[in-house]
Short mmCIF file of C-alpha atoms and ligand atoms in Angstrom, two decimals:
data_model
loop_
_atom_site.label_atom_id
_atom_site.label_comp_id
_atom_site.label_asym_id
_atom_site.label_seq_id
_atom_site.Cartn_x
_atom_site.Cartn_y
_atom_site.Cartn_z
CA MET A 25 19.12 -31.37 -21.32
CA SER A 26 18.31 -34.26 -18.29
CA ARG A 27 15.39 -32.73 -15.35
CA ILE A 28 16.44 -32.22 -12.26
CA ILE A 29 15.13 -33.72 -9.13
CA ILE A 30 15.59 -31.96 -6.12
CA VAL A 31 14.45 -34.12 -3.09
CA SER A 32 14.77 -32.52 0.53
CA ASN A 33 12.84 -33.17 3.73
CA ARG A 34 10.30 -30.38 3.64
CA THR A 35 9.34 -29.45 0.70
CA PRO A 36 8.85 -25.25 -0.22
CA GLY A 37 5.37 -24.28 1.00
CA LYS A 38 2.62 -22.90 -0.51
CA GLY A 39 2.47 -18.37 0.30
CA PRO A 40 4.72 -15.72 -0.72
CA ALA A 41 7.09 -16.57 2.33
CA ALA A 42 8.98 -19.37 0.24
CA GLY A 43 12.22 -19.41 1.45
CA GLY A 44 15.93 -17.94 -0.87
CA LEU A 45 16.03 -22.10 -2.17
CA ALA A 46 12.68 -22.52 -2.82
CA VAL A 47 13.19 -19.01 -4.74
CA ALA A 48 16.64 -19.98 -6.38
CA LEU A 49 15.88 -24.39 -7.51
CA ARG A 50 12.67 -23.11 -8.88
CA ASP A 51 13.91 -20.79 -11.65
CA THR A 52 16.67 -24.28 -11.75
CA LEU A 53 13.62 -26.80 -12.32
CA ALA A 54 11.73 -24.15 -14.67
CA ALA A 55 14.42 -24.18 -17.14
CA ARG A 56 15.54 -27.86 -17.29
CA GLU A 57 11.78 -29.22 -15.74
CA GLY A 58 12.02 -31.44 -13.21
CA PHE A 59 10.64 -31.44 -10.14
CA TRP A 60 11.14 -31.60 -6.22
CA PHE A 61 10.01 -34.35 -3.87
CA GLY A 62 10.09 -34.41 -0.48
CA TRP A 63 7.75 -35.38 2.81
CA SER A 64 3.71 -33.50 2.54
CA GLY A 65 4.18 -32.91 6.23
CA LYS A 66 1.08 -35.28 7.17
CA LEU A 67 1.00 -37.69 9.15
CA VAL A 68 -1.42 -40.32 7.97
CA ASP A 69 -2.17 -43.77 9.29
CA GLU A 70 -1.57 -46.17 6.09
CA PRO A 71 1.02 -43.80 3.50
CA SER A 72 0.34 -44.63 -0.09
CA PRO A 73 3.39 -45.75 -1.76
CA LYS A 74 3.13 -43.23 -3.99
CA ALA A 75 4.17 -39.38 -3.99
CA LYS A 76 1.02 -37.01 -5.15
CA PHE A 77 2.53 -34.22 -7.29
CA ASP A 78 1.05 -30.98 -6.49
CA SER A 79 1.54 -27.87 -8.19
CA ILE A 80 3.12 -25.15 -5.50
CA ASP A 81 3.81 -21.81 -6.29
CA GLY A 82 4.58 -23.23 -9.86
CA LEU A 83 6.71 -25.52 -8.52
CA SER A 84 5.93 -29.52 -9.28
CA VAL A 85 6.21 -31.04 -5.90
CA ALA A 86 5.51 -34.72 -5.19
CA GLN A 87 5.18 -35.84 -1.88
CA VAL A 88 4.82 -38.16 0.59
CA ASP A 89 2.91 -38.64 3.63
CA LEU A 90 4.41 -40.76 6.58
CA THR A 91 3.17 -42.75 9.39
CA ARG A 92 3.38 -41.08 12.80
CA GLU A 93 5.37 -43.65 14.00
CA ASP A 94 8.18 -43.21 11.14
CA TYR A 95 8.06 -39.66 11.78
CA GLN A 96 9.19 -39.18 15.82
CA ALA A 97 11.58 -42.20 14.72
CA TYR A 98 13.48 -40.55 11.25
CA TYR A 99 12.64 -36.52 12.44
CA ALA A 100 12.12 -35.72 15.46
CA GLY A 101 14.41 -38.42 16.46
CA PHE A 102 17.34 -39.79 15.15
CA SER A 103 17.53 -36.08 12.34
CA ASN A 104 16.62 -33.68 14.75
CA SER A 105 17.35 -35.35 18.46
CA ILE A 106 20.64 -37.32 17.37
CA LEU A 107 21.92 -35.99 13.78
CA TRP A 108 21.58 -32.34 14.78
CA PRO A 109 23.02 -31.84 17.78
CA SER A 110 25.72 -34.40 17.11
CA PHE A 111 26.35 -32.08 13.45
CA HIS A 112 26.18 -29.34 15.79
CA LEU A 113 28.77 -30.37 18.22
CA ARG A 114 26.20 -30.49 20.79
CA LEU A 115 26.60 -34.31 21.87
CA ASP A 116 25.12 -33.09 26.07
CA LEU A 117 22.17 -32.13 23.93
CA ALA A 118 21.68 -35.36 21.63
CA THR A 119 19.40 -38.05 23.12
CA ILE A 120 20.51 -41.73 22.03
CA GLU A 121 18.28 -43.68 21.24
CA ALA A 122 19.65 -46.84 18.81
CA HIS A 123 16.12 -47.79 17.70
CA TRP A 124 15.33 -44.30 15.92
CA TYR A 125 17.97 -45.71 13.46
CA GLU A 126 15.53 -48.01 11.43
CA GLY A 127 12.76 -45.69 11.21
CA TYR A 128 15.17 -43.32 10.13
CA ARG A 129 16.45 -45.77 7.28
CA ARG A 130 12.83 -47.02 6.84
CA VAL A 131 11.52 -43.75 5.92
CA ASN A 132 14.84 -43.30 3.24
CA THR A 133 13.82 -46.77 1.63
CA GLN A 134 9.51 -45.40 1.27
CA PHE A 135 11.53 -41.71 -0.26
CA ALA A 136 13.19 -44.09 -2.54
CA ARG A 137 10.65 -46.28 -3.52
CA ALA A 138 8.06 -43.56 -4.21
CA LEU A 139 10.51 -41.84 -5.98
CA LEU A 140 12.08 -44.98 -8.34
CA PRO A 141 9.42 -44.82 -10.64
CA LEU A 142 9.12 -41.57 -11.11
CA LEU A 143 12.83 -41.72 -12.41
CA LYS A 144 13.83 -41.18 -15.86
CA PRO A 145 17.67 -42.81 -17.02
CA ASP A 146 19.42 -39.59 -17.43
CA ASP A 147 17.39 -37.56 -14.55
CA ILE A 148 19.93 -35.80 -11.89
CA ILE A 149 18.91 -36.52 -8.54
CA TRP A 150 20.23 -33.75 -6.26
CA VAL A 151 19.41 -34.45 -2.67
CA HIS A 152 19.32 -31.49 0.30
CA ASP A 153 20.27 -32.47 3.89
CA TYR A 154 20.93 -34.60 7.30
CA HIS A 155 17.75 -35.92 7.18
CA LEU A 156 18.23 -37.86 3.37
CA ILE A 157 21.85 -39.85 3.95
CA PRO A 158 21.10 -43.24 2.67
CA LEU A 159 19.08 -41.99 0.41
CA ALA A 160 21.69 -42.92 -2.82
CA SER A 161 22.24 -46.02 -0.82
CA GLU A 162 18.77 -46.68 -1.07
CA LEU A 163 17.63 -45.72 -4.86
CA ARG A 164 21.00 -47.93 -6.53
CA GLN A 165 20.17 -50.60 -4.39
CA LEU A 166 16.70 -50.33 -6.47
CA GLY A 167 19.04 -50.18 -9.07
CA ALA A 168 19.30 -46.88 -10.30
CA ARG A 169 22.36 -45.52 -12.40
CA ASN A 170 21.87 -41.71 -12.29
CA ARG A 171 23.69 -38.66 -11.11
CA ILE A 172 23.01 -38.34 -7.66
CA GLY A 173 24.25 -35.84 -5.64
CA PHE A 174 23.72 -35.09 -2.06
CA TYR A 175 24.16 -31.29 -0.43
CA LEU A 176 24.48 -30.88 3.83
CA HIS A 177 23.26 -27.07 4.78
CA ILE A 178 24.70 -28.01 8.19
CA PRO A 179 27.98 -28.06 9.35
CA PHE A 180 30.51 -31.31 8.81
CA PRO A 181 31.05 -32.83 12.79
CA THR A 182 34.73 -33.36 14.32
CA SER A 183 35.23 -36.93 13.76
CA ASP A 184 35.00 -37.44 17.79
CA ALA A 185 31.57 -36.03 17.51
CA LEU A 186 30.61 -38.13 14.61
CA TYR A 187 31.63 -41.69 16.49
CA ALA A 188 28.97 -40.43 19.05
CA ILE A 189 26.59 -41.47 16.03
CA PRO A 190 25.14 -45.00 16.08
CA HIS A 191 26.07 -46.51 12.72
CA HIS A 192 27.99 -43.88 11.15
CA GLN A 193 29.91 -45.80 9.52
CA GLU A 194 26.63 -46.76 8.16
CA LEU A 195 26.21 -43.29 7.58
CA MET A 196 29.51 -42.88 5.74
CA ARG A 197 29.31 -45.30 3.67
CA ASP A 198 25.86 -44.21 2.23
CA LEU A 199 27.63 -40.56 1.68
CA SER A 200 30.05 -43.09 -0.45
CA ARG A 201 27.54 -43.68 -2.92
CA TYR A 202 27.05 -39.87 -3.32
CA ASP A 203 29.31 -38.78 -6.80
CA LEU A 204 29.31 -35.24 -5.31
CA VAL A 205 28.75 -34.44 -1.93
CA GLY A 206 28.91 -30.68 -1.39
CA MET A 207 29.26 -28.97 1.79
CA GLN A 208 28.91 -25.38 3.56
CA ALA A 209 32.58 -23.86 4.29
CA ASN A 210 36.07 -25.16 3.93
CA ARG A 211 35.73 -25.92 7.85
CA ASP A 212 33.46 -28.54 6.94
CA VAL A 213 35.46 -30.28 4.04
CA THR A 214 38.70 -30.16 6.35
CA ALA A 215 36.87 -31.94 9.09
CA PHE A 216 35.59 -34.12 6.50
CA THR A 217 38.65 -35.07 5.39
CA GLU A 218 40.39 -35.23 8.41
CA PHE A 219 37.53 -38.41 9.14
CA ALA A 220 38.04 -39.97 6.29
CA GLU A 221 41.56 -40.11 6.63
CA HIS A 222 41.75 -41.52 9.80
CA GLN A 223 38.43 -43.80 9.14
CA ALA A 224 40.23 -44.93 6.25
CA PRO A 225 44.02 -44.02 5.39
CA SER A 226 44.39 -47.41 3.07
CA THR A 227 42.17 -45.73 0.84
CA LEU A 228 45.43 -42.73 0.56
CA ALA A 229 47.25 -45.58 0.90
CA GLY A 230 45.93 -47.43 -1.54
CA SER A 231 46.14 -50.61 0.85
CA PRO A 232 42.99 -52.80 -0.26
CA LEU A 233 41.97 -52.54 4.13
CA LYS A 234 39.87 -49.66 3.26
CA SER A 235 36.39 -49.05 5.02
CA VAL A 236 34.48 -46.61 3.34
CA ASP A 237 35.86 -45.97 0.00
CA PHE A 238 35.40 -42.01 -1.31
CA GLY A 239 36.89 -42.55 -3.98
CA ARG A 240 34.33 -42.08 -6.55
CA THR A 241 32.58 -39.64 -4.12
CA GLU A 242 33.59 -35.70 -5.28
CA VAL A 243 33.41 -33.43 -1.61
CA ALA A 244 34.07 -30.03 -2.65
CA ALA A 245 32.74 -26.74 -0.31
CA PHE A 246 29.74 -25.28 -2.24
CA PRO A 247 28.81 -22.16 0.15
CA ILE A 248 25.92 -21.09 -0.36
CA GLY A 249 24.26 -17.71 -0.66
CA SER A 250 20.79 -14.91 -1.12
CA ASP A 251 19.79 -12.89 -3.57
CA PRO A 252 21.35 -9.80 -1.86
CA ASP A 253 19.82 -8.14 -5.28
CA ALA A 254 15.81 -8.86 -4.08
CA PHE A 255 16.24 -8.35 -0.71
CA ALA A 256 17.80 -4.83 -1.36
CA ARG A 257 14.10 -3.95 -3.53
CA LEU A 258 12.38 -6.06 -0.85
CA ALA A 259 13.80 -3.47 1.69
CA ALA A 260 12.29 -0.63 -0.26
CA SER A 261 8.57 -2.63 -1.27
CA PRO A 262 5.60 -1.37 0.49
CA ALA A 263 5.46 -4.19 3.44
CA ALA A 264 8.87 -3.19 4.48
CA ILE A 265 7.70 0.24 4.52
CA LYS A 266 4.81 -0.23 6.34
CA MET A 267 7.30 -2.37 8.50
CA ILE A 268 9.78 -0.04 8.76
CA LYS A 269 7.09 3.17 9.34
CA ARG A 270 6.06 1.28 12.27
CA MET A 271 8.41 0.36 14.18
CA GLU A 272 9.94 3.93 13.97
CA ARG A 273 7.10 5.11 15.81
CA SER A 274 7.54 2.93 18.68
CA LEU A 275 12.04 3.27 18.33
CA ASN A 276 11.60 6.80 18.15
CA GLY A 277 15.17 7.64 17.92
CA GLN A 278 16.63 4.62 19.40
CA GLN A 279 19.23 2.13 17.53
CA LEU A 280 18.06 -0.79 17.30
CA ILE A 281 19.56 -3.69 17.87
CA LEU A 282 18.24 -7.19 15.48
CA GLY A 283 18.72 -10.66 15.92
CA VAL A 284 15.94 -12.93 13.94
CA ASP A 285 16.94 -17.12 14.08
CA ARG A 286 15.05 -20.14 14.25
CA LEU A 287 14.11 -20.56 18.59
CA ASP A 288 17.11 -23.21 18.03
CA TYR A 289 19.60 -24.03 20.85
CA SER A 290 22.32 -23.93 18.43
CA LYS A 291 21.90 -20.64 17.78
CA GLY A 292 23.21 -19.29 21.12
CA LEU A 293 20.18 -17.18 21.66
CA PRO A 294 20.42 -16.69 25.38
CA GLN A 295 24.44 -15.69 25.15
CA ARG A 296 22.92 -12.91 22.99
CA VAL A 297 20.67 -11.61 25.42
CA GLU A 298 24.14 -11.52 28.01
CA ALA A 299 25.96 -10.02 25.52
CA TYR A 300 23.11 -7.29 25.76
CA GLU A 301 22.78 -7.02 28.97
CA LYS A 302 26.63 -6.41 29.60
CA LEU A 303 26.66 -3.49 27.36
CA LEU A 304 23.93 -2.57 28.66
CA ALA A 305 25.03 -2.68 31.84
CA ASN A 306 28.86 -1.66 31.11
CA ASN A 307 27.90 1.74 28.95
CA THR A 308 24.80 3.46 30.81
CA ARG A 309 24.64 5.87 28.07
CA PHE A 310 22.95 2.91 25.70
CA ARG A 311 20.01 3.07 27.95
CA ARG A 312 16.88 4.48 26.60
CA GLU A 313 19.43 4.98 23.25
CA VAL A 314 19.09 0.98 22.07
CA HIS A 315 17.06 -1.17 22.00
CA MET A 316 16.93 -5.46 20.85
CA LEU A 317 14.28 -7.66 18.69
CA GLN A 318 15.30 -10.59 18.76
CA VAL A 319 11.98 -12.74 16.39
CA ALA A 320 12.57 -16.18 17.32
CA PRO A 321 9.85 -18.48 15.84
CA PRO A 322 9.26 -21.91 17.28
CA SER A 323 10.83 -24.85 16.11
CA ARG A 324 10.94 -28.31 16.66
CA ASP A 325 8.83 -27.83 19.66
CA SER A 326 7.80 -31.69 20.16
CA ILE A 327 11.64 -31.72 21.36
CA LYS A 328 12.64 -31.52 24.98
CA GLU A 329 15.93 -29.49 24.11
CA TYR A 330 14.18 -26.79 22.12
CA LYS A 331 11.46 -26.69 25.37
CA GLN A 332 14.59 -26.02 27.35
CA THR A 333 16.30 -23.28 25.09
CA SER A 334 13.10 -21.68 24.85
CA ASP A 335 12.03 -21.40 28.59
CA GLU A 336 16.13 -20.36 29.36
CA LEU A 337 15.18 -17.69 26.76
CA ASP A 338 12.09 -16.52 28.43
CA ALA A 339 14.07 -16.85 31.60
CA ILE A 340 17.06 -14.17 30.32
CA CYS A 341 14.59 -11.55 28.68
CA GLY A 342 13.34 -11.26 31.87
CA ARG A 343 16.05 -10.95 33.54
CA VAL A 344 16.99 -8.49 31.72
CA MET A 345 13.76 -6.59 31.67
CA GLY A 346 12.98 -6.69 35.31
CA ARG A 347 17.23 -5.36 35.39
CA PHE A 348 16.50 -2.59 32.73
CA ALA A 349 13.05 -1.53 31.98
CA GLU A 350 11.66 1.41 33.62
CA PRO A 351 8.32 2.80 33.53
CA ASP A 352 8.14 4.00 30.01
CA TRP A 353 11.24 2.04 29.09
CA GLN A 354 11.73 -1.33 27.31
CA PRO A 355 15.20 -2.46 26.42
CA LEU A 356 14.41 -5.61 24.50
CA THR A 357 11.10 -6.65 22.47
CA TYR A 358 10.88 -10.47 22.06
CA VAL A 359 8.53 -12.33 19.43
CA LYS A 360 8.11 -15.56 18.81
CA ARG A 361 6.56 -15.90 15.98
CA ALA A 362 7.73 -15.82 12.37
CA TYR A 363 6.99 -12.81 9.43
CA GLY A 364 7.45 -13.00 5.91
CA GLN A 365 10.94 -11.73 3.98
CA PRO A 366 9.01 -8.40 2.85
CA SER A 367 8.48 -7.52 6.50
CA LEU A 368 11.92 -9.07 7.56
CA ALA A 369 13.51 -7.17 4.90
CA GLY A 370 12.37 -3.97 6.13
CA LEU A 371 13.22 -4.57 9.90
CA TYR A 372 17.15 -5.77 9.23
CA ARG A 373 17.69 -2.34 6.89
CA LEU A 374 16.43 -0.60 9.98
CA ALA A 375 18.02 -2.47 12.24
CA ARG A 376 22.07 -0.73 12.68
CA VAL A 377 23.05 -3.90 14.11
CA GLY A 378 22.59 -6.75 12.95
CA LEU A 379 23.83 -9.67 15.69
CA VAL A 380 24.08 -13.08 14.01
CA THR A 381 26.28 -14.74 16.85
CA PRO A 382 25.21 -18.61 16.27
CA LEU A 383 27.13 -20.87 18.06
CA ARG A 384 27.89 -23.44 15.26
CA ASP A 385 25.91 -22.69 11.85
CA GLY A 386 25.80 -24.47 8.45
CA MET A 387 26.23 -21.34 7.00
CA ASN A 388 23.51 -19.09 8.08
CA LEU A 389 21.35 -16.99 5.20
CA VAL A 390 20.48 -14.21 7.79
CA ALA A 391 23.90 -12.22 7.72
CA HIS A 392 23.37 -12.57 3.72
CA GLU A 393 19.98 -10.88 3.57
CA TYR A 394 21.01 -8.80 6.88
CA ILE A 395 23.58 -7.40 4.10
CA GLY A 396 21.06 -6.79 0.81
CA ALA A 397 18.49 -5.21 2.66
CA GLN A 398 20.74 -2.51 3.90
CA ASP A 399 20.82 1.00 2.65
CA PRO A 400 23.41 2.30 0.80
CA ALA A 401 23.84 5.77 2.01
CA ASP A 402 22.69 4.50 6.12
CA PRO A 403 23.89 0.72 6.08
CA GLY A 404 24.02 -1.06 9.46
CA VAL A 405 26.95 -3.43 11.38
CA LEU A 406 26.84 -7.21 11.16
CA ILE A 407 28.81 -8.33 14.57
CA LEU A 408 28.78 -12.17 12.67
CA SER A 409 29.98 -15.57 14.96
CA ARG A 410 33.16 -16.73 13.80
CA PHE A 411 31.02 -20.59 14.17
CA ALA A 412 29.05 -19.59 11.09
CA GLY A 413 30.12 -20.24 7.78
CA ALA A 414 29.37 -17.47 6.84
CA ALA A 415 32.52 -16.49 8.74
CA GLU A 416 34.85 -17.68 5.83
CA ILE A 417 33.04 -15.14 3.44
CA PHE A 418 32.20 -11.76 5.62
CA GLU A 419 35.48 -10.81 6.44
CA ASP A 420 34.44 -7.74 6.91
CA ALA A 421 31.98 -8.23 9.95
CA ILE A 422 32.95 -7.61 13.30
CA LEU A 423 33.50 -11.46 14.10
CA VAL A 424 33.23 -12.28 18.02
CA ASN A 425 33.20 -15.57 19.43
CA PRO A 426 29.44 -16.24 20.29
CA PHE A 427 30.84 -18.30 23.68
CA ASP A 428 32.57 -14.97 25.17
CA THR A 429 29.26 -12.80 26.16
CA ASP A 430 32.20 -10.58 26.74
CA GLU A 431 33.06 -9.59 23.40
CA THR A 432 29.95 -9.80 21.84
CA ALA A 433 29.09 -7.34 24.48
CA GLU A 434 32.20 -5.28 23.30
CA ALA A 435 31.53 -5.84 19.66
CA LEU A 436 28.02 -4.08 19.91
CA ARG A 437 29.53 -1.03 21.52
CA MET A 438 32.12 -0.58 18.66
CA ALA A 439 29.14 -1.57 16.15
CA LEU A 440 26.74 1.47 17.36
CA ASP A 441 29.94 4.03 17.63
CA MET A 442 31.42 2.83 14.17
CA ASP A 443 30.81 6.31 12.15
CA LEU A 444 29.08 6.45 8.32
CA PRO A 445 32.58 5.64 6.87
CA GLU A 446 33.65 3.04 8.11
CA ARG A 447 30.11 1.38 8.27
CA GLN A 448 29.64 2.20 4.62
CA ARG A 449 33.16 0.93 3.53
CA ARG A 450 32.66 -2.10 5.18
CA TRP A 451 29.00 -2.53 3.67
CA GLN A 452 30.29 -2.16 0.19
CA ARG A 453 32.99 -4.86 0.51
CA LEU A 454 30.28 -7.55 2.32
CA MET A 455 27.93 -6.58 0.23
CA LYS A 456 30.63 -7.27 -3.60
CA ALA A 457 30.92 -10.45 -1.54
CA ALA A 458 27.05 -11.37 -0.59
CA LYS A 459 27.20 -10.90 -4.42
CA LYS A 460 29.33 -12.72 -5.49
CA HIS A 461 27.72 -15.89 -3.58
CA ASN A 462 24.95 -15.20 -4.48
CA VAL A 463 22.18 -18.99 -4.54
CA GLU A 464 21.90 -18.74 -7.89
CA ASP A 465 25.30 -18.94 -8.87
CA TRP A 466 25.34 -22.26 -6.23
CA SER A 467 23.21 -24.25 -7.19
CA LYS A 468 24.65 -23.90 -11.42
CA ALA A 469 27.91 -24.18 -9.39
CA PHE A 470 26.64 -27.58 -8.01
CA LEU A 471 25.03 -29.09 -10.95
CA ASP A 472 27.78 -28.22 -13.29
CA ARG A 473 30.41 -30.26 -10.60
CA LEU A 474 27.48 -33.32 -10.78
CA ALA A 475 26.61 -32.80 -13.90
CA PRO A 476 29.12 -31.30 -16.61
CA ALA A 477 27.48 -30.70 -19.67
CA SER A 478 29.53 -33.08 -21.62
CA THR A 479 28.26 -35.91 -19.07
CA ALA A 480 24.63 -35.66 -18.28
CA GLY A 481 22.48 -37.40 -19.20
CA THR A 482 24.55 -40.30 -20.02
CA GLY A 483 22.93 -42.43 -17.11
CA THR A 484 25.94 -43.44 -15.75
CA ARG A 485 28.40 -43.85 -12.91
CA ASP A 486 31.69 -44.88 -15.03
CA ILE A 487 33.50 -40.93 -14.86
CA LEU A 488 35.60 -41.44 -12.12
CA TYR A 489 36.53 -38.24 -9.76
CA LEU A 490 39.18 -37.68 -8.04
CA ALA A 491 38.58 -37.59 -4.32
CA SER A 492 39.56 -34.51 -2.99
CA VAL A 493 40.73 -36.43 -0.14
CA ALA A 494 43.21 -37.80 -1.86
C1 G6P B 516 17.64 -26.06 8.77
C2 G6P B 516 17.61 -27.81 8.25
C3 G6P B 516 16.87 -27.57 6.98
C4 G6P B 516 15.63 -27.23 8.06
C5 G6P B 516 15.73 -26.39 8.60
C6 G6P B 516 14.03 -25.85 9.54
O1 G6P B 516 17.91 -24.80 8.54
O2 G6P B 516 19.29 -27.58 7.22
O3 G6P B 516 17.25 -28.73 6.23
O4 G6P B 516 14.57 -27.47 6.97
O5 G6P B 516 16.17 -26.27 9.20
O6 G6P B 516 14.01 -26.96 10.28
P1 G6P B 516 12.93 -27.91 10.01
O7 G6P B 516 13.19 -29.00 11.34
O8 G6P B 516 11.82 -27.30 10.06
O9 G6P B 516 12.61 -28.41 8.90
#
């Protein structure tokens, strides 16, 4: 069977906090051999052209270092100050420095050059996320004829936002060099299709005057999931129980409203705290009866817009404290720190409300994990942004528009007042949906489509796929 080579900017880290993706792909890699390839997280003056192999939690991982200059242009610059905000429709937060594109391209070339000598002709290559859109082009230019798939973990932008990105046409041409492009949600495939039709109407009309030809690339939605059964087990683990006991002591009977997000402007954190403020302002009966906990590990904090989001959140949390706190009662706790999955599973299980309200999100796995960790006898309620990819899967959550803080405040009231039979009914359906969209099936579905058993190992690109845009 062909080996699977996973490529992503960030490789799985050491330690027990490995995420669902690393766990799911570890099983895939164990069954198919292969390895994970990506950035080591190290910055050096002169990176070696060769990748270094390491074994991380049983995974074979090949890593390359970056120069400080390339990190700045490729990671902080083009990937996270241009692509990330644009794909999340936050052009107001994008910093467009067109020269970053050279660094972005340079690192993709560096990755391709270091990866190529490690490849066998029939290896299947699976590239992840927006940092590495040009990787297939770079590999093909060096002669690779392997089947190469790409998975976009973040939303695909509207055409207007895409046009705001320098070199967007080249990036779309790069996408067309993949055999399969996977996206999180139908919404993303629709946005892509709209771009493809608008940008290259001639492809659809069969005219030779096409700008980007997606005729050899299949584009489809493969919504990622978690392992809800593993989260259920984790929620009953000693570390989770320790966290639950600790929290129960401090909550002293109050109902917990929980948010867990990277500190990122796409997560809608200030809006979320404002909604909570409105809940307390409009419903005095909840004061002293509820407590909000927001866990927000810092992220990409060398980028100005992330610092501003952090300051904004500090300010609004301070405002809510100043307005409602009393000497013996605090309405909220805000923790800028990361926790391991067992502790998070405990928090999820204890929370009466899981508040997952990103302004825009590829999928949002916190929603999946929250559902997995619930106690079937006394489950909590998921409040979910309709702009998360997860909203296409979890119809039984309370879906909200996160920009409308009155609506979110009302959803909070509904969730807190919801009776047990209704909570159970909703949770059972949510759990069914989470199980149906589990991460293992996700990786299998993608790989089966990228390299069906009958074609895996041919090492050619001669199989013509019907483009879903056609
Ligand atoms: C999102 C992206 C991932 C990224 C992660 C953490 O989930 O889709 O590609 O790895 O955020 O961000 P970071 O910049 O720390 O890698």
